[in-house]
Coordinates of C-alpha atoms (C1' of nucleotides) in Angstrom, one line a residue:
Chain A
X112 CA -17.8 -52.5 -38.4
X113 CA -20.5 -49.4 -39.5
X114 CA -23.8 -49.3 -38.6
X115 CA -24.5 -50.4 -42.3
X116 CA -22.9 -53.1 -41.8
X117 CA -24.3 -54.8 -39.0
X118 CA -27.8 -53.8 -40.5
X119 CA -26.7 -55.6 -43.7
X120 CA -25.5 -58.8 -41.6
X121 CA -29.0 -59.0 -39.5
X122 CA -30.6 -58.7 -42.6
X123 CA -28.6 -61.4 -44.6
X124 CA -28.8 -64.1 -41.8
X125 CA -33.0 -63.1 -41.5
X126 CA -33.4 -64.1 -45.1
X127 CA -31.2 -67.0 -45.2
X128 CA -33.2 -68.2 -42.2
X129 CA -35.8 -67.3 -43.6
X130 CA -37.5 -65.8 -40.9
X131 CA -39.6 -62.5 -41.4
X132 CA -39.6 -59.7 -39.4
X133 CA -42.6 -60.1 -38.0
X134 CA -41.6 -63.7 -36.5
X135 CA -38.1 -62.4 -35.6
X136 CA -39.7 -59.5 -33.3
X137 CA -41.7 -62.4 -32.0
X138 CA -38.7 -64.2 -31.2
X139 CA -36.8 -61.7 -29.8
X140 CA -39.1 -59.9 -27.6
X141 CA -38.5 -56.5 -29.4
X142 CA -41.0 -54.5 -31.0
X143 CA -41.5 -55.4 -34.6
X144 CA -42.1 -51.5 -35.2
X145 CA -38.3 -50.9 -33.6
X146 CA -37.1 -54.2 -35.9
X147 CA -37.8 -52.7 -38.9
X148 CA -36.7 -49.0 -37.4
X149 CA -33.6 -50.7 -37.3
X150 CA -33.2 -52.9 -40.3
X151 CA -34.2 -49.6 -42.5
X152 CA -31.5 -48.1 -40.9
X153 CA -33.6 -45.4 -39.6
X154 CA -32.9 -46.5 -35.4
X155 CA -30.1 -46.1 -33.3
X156 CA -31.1 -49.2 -31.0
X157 CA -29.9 -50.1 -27.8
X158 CA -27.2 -52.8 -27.1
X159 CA -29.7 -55.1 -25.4
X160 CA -32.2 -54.3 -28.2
X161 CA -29.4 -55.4 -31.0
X162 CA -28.6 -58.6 -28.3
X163 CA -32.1 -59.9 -28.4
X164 CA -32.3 -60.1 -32.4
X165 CA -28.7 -61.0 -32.5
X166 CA -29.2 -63.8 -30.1
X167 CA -32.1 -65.6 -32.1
X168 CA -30.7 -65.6 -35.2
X169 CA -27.4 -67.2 -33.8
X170 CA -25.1 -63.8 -34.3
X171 CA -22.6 -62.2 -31.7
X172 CA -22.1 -58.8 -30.7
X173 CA -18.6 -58.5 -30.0
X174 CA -15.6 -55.4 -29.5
X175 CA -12.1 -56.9 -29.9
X176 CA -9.1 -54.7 -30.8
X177 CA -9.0 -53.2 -34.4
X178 CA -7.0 -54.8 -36.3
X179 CA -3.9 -52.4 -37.7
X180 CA -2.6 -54.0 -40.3
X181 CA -5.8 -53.8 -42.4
X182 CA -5.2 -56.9 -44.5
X183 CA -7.2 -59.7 -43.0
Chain B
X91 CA -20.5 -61.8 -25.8
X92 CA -22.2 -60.4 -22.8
X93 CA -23.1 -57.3 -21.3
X94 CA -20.5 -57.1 -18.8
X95 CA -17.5 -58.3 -21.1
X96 CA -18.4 -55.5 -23.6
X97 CA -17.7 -53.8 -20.4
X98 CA -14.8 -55.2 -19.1
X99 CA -13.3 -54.7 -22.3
X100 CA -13.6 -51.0 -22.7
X101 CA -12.4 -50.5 -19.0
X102 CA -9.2 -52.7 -19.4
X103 CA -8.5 -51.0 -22.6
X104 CA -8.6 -47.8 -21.4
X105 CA -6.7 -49.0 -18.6
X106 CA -4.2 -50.1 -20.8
X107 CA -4.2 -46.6 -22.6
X108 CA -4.3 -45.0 -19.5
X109 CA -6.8 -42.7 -20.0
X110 CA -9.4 -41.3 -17.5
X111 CA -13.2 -41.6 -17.8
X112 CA -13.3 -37.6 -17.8
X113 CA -10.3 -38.0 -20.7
X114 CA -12.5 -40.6 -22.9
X115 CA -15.8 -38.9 -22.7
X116 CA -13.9 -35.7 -24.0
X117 CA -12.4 -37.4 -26.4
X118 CA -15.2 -39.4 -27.8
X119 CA -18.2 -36.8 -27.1
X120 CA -19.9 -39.0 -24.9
X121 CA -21.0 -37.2 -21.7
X122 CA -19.2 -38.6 -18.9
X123 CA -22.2 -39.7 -17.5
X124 CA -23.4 -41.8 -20.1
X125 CA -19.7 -43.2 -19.8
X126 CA -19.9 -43.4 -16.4
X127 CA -23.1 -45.2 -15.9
X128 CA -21.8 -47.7 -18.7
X129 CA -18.6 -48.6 -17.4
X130 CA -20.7 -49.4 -13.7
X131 CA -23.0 -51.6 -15.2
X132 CA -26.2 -49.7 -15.2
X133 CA -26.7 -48.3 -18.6
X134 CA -27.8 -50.2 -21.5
X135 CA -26.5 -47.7 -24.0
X136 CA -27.3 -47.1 -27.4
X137 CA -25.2 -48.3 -30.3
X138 CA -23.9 -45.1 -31.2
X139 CA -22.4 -44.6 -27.9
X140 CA -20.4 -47.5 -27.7
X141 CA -19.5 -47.1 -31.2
X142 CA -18.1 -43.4 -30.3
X143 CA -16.1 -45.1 -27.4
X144 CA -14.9 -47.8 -28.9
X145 CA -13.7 -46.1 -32.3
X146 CA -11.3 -43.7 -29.7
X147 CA -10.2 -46.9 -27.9
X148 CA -8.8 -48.8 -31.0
X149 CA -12.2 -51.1 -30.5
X150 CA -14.5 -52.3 -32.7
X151 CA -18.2 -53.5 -32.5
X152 CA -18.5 -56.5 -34.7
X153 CA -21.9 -59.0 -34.7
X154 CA -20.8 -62.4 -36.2
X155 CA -22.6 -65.7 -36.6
X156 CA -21.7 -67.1 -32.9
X157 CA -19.2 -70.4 -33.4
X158 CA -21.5 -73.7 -32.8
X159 CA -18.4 -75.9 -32.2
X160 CA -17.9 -73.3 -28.5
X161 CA -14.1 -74.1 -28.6
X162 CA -12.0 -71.7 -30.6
Chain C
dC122 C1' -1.7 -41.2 6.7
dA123 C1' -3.2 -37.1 4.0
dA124 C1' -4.0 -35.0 -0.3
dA125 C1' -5.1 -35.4 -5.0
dA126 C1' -7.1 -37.8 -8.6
dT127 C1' -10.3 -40.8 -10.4
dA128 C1' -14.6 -43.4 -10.3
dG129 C1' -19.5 -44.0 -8.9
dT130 C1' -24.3 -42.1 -7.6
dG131 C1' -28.6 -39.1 -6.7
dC132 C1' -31.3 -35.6 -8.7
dT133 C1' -33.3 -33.7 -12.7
dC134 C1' -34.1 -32.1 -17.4
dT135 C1' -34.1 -33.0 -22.4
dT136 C1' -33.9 -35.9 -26.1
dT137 C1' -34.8 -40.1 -28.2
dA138 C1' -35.6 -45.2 -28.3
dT139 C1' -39.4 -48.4 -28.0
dT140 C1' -43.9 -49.6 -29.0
dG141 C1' -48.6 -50.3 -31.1
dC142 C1' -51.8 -49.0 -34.6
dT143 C1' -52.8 -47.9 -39.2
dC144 C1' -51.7 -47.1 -43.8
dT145 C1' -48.6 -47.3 -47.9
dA146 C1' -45.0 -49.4 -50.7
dT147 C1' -42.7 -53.3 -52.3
dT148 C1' -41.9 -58.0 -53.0
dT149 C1' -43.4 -62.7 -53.9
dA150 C1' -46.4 -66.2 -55.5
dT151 C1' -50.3 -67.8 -58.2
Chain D
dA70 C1' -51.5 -59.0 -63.8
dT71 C1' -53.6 -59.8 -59.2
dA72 C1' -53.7 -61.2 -54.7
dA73 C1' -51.2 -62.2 -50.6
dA74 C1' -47.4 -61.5 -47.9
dT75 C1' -43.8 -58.8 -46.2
dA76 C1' -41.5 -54.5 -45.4
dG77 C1' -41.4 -49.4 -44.6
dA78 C1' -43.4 -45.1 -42.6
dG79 C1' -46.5 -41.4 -40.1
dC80 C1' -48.6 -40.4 -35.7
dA81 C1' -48.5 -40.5 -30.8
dA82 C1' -47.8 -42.2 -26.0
dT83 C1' -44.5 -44.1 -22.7
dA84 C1' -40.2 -45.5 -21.1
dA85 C1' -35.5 -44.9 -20.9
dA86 C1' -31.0 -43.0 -22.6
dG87 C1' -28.0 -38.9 -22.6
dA88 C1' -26.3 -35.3 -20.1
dG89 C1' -24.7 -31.8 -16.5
dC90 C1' -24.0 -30.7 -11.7
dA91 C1' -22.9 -31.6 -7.2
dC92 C1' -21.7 -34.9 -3.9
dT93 C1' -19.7 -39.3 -2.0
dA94 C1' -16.6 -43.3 -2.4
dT95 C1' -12.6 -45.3 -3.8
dT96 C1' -8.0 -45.5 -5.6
dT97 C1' -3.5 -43.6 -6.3
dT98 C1' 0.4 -40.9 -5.1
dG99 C1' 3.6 -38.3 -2.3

DNA sequence: CAAAATAGTGCTCTTTATTGCTCTATTTAT
DNA sequence: ATAAATAGAGCAATAAAGAGCACTATTTTG
C-alpha cells in the first residue's frame, strides 16, 4: 500500500464520517497543521502520528506478508 | 495493530530470512541505527522508514477499517 | 568455554516532523 | 453570486527522528 494510498483511505473514511479536519486533529491529539501536512500529501508522519488519526476514525495500521500471487 | 507487533513482525521476518540488522539497513537504506532503535522498541519512526523495511522484507504497511465483530 | 557474530546503547550532529499562527484557496450552503 | 465553512500553505520555533561511531551486551558457533 503507497503512501497515496493510505492518504486517500484517511481521507475517504473522514468524509464518510463526516468529520473535518479540524475535529479529527481534535480527536486525535495531533496537530491540525501536521493533519493536513499529511492528508495533502506534503508530510512524512510518524507511525504514532498515523496511529492516533487512524485510531479515531476506526482504521488499522497493519504489515502482513505481501501477497505474491497478485490476484486478490 | 500495535507498536510492538509492527515490531515483532519485522524482527521474525527477518529472522525467517535470515538476514542481519547490519544486512537489512544496507539493503533498505535505512541507517542501522534507525533500524536498530526500531527493532528495540524506542523509536517511533517515520512512515518512510518502515515502508523502506518492509518493502525489502516482502511486508506491507496496510491501514484498514479495524473489524468491529474482534473475531476473524 | 572462547571467539566471532549479531544486537543494543550512549553521545552527538544534522535533518525533518510537529505545531501554532496567519493568510489564501477551495468547497459548500444559502 | 455571496457568505460561511473547510482545506491548503508560508513562516518560524521546538522537539524528535535519522544517522554514524564507538562501546557494551547478548547470542551463536566451533
Amino acid at each position: 500500500m503507497h503512501f497515496e494510498e493510505l492518504i486517500k483511505i484517511v481521507k475517504e473514511r473522514r468524509d464518510n464520517l463526516q468529520v473535518t479536519q479540524e475535529y479529527l486533529a481534535q480527536l486525535s491529539g495531533v496537530g491540525l497543521r501536521t493533519l493536513k501536512q499529511f492528508e495533502s500529501g506534503k508530510g512524512n508522519p510518524t507511525l504514532q502520528t498515523v496511529q492516533k488519526i487512524a485510531d479515531v476514525l476506526g482504521l488499522e495500521v497493519s504489515l502482513k506478508l505481501k501477497d505474491v500471487t497478485r490476484n486478490q
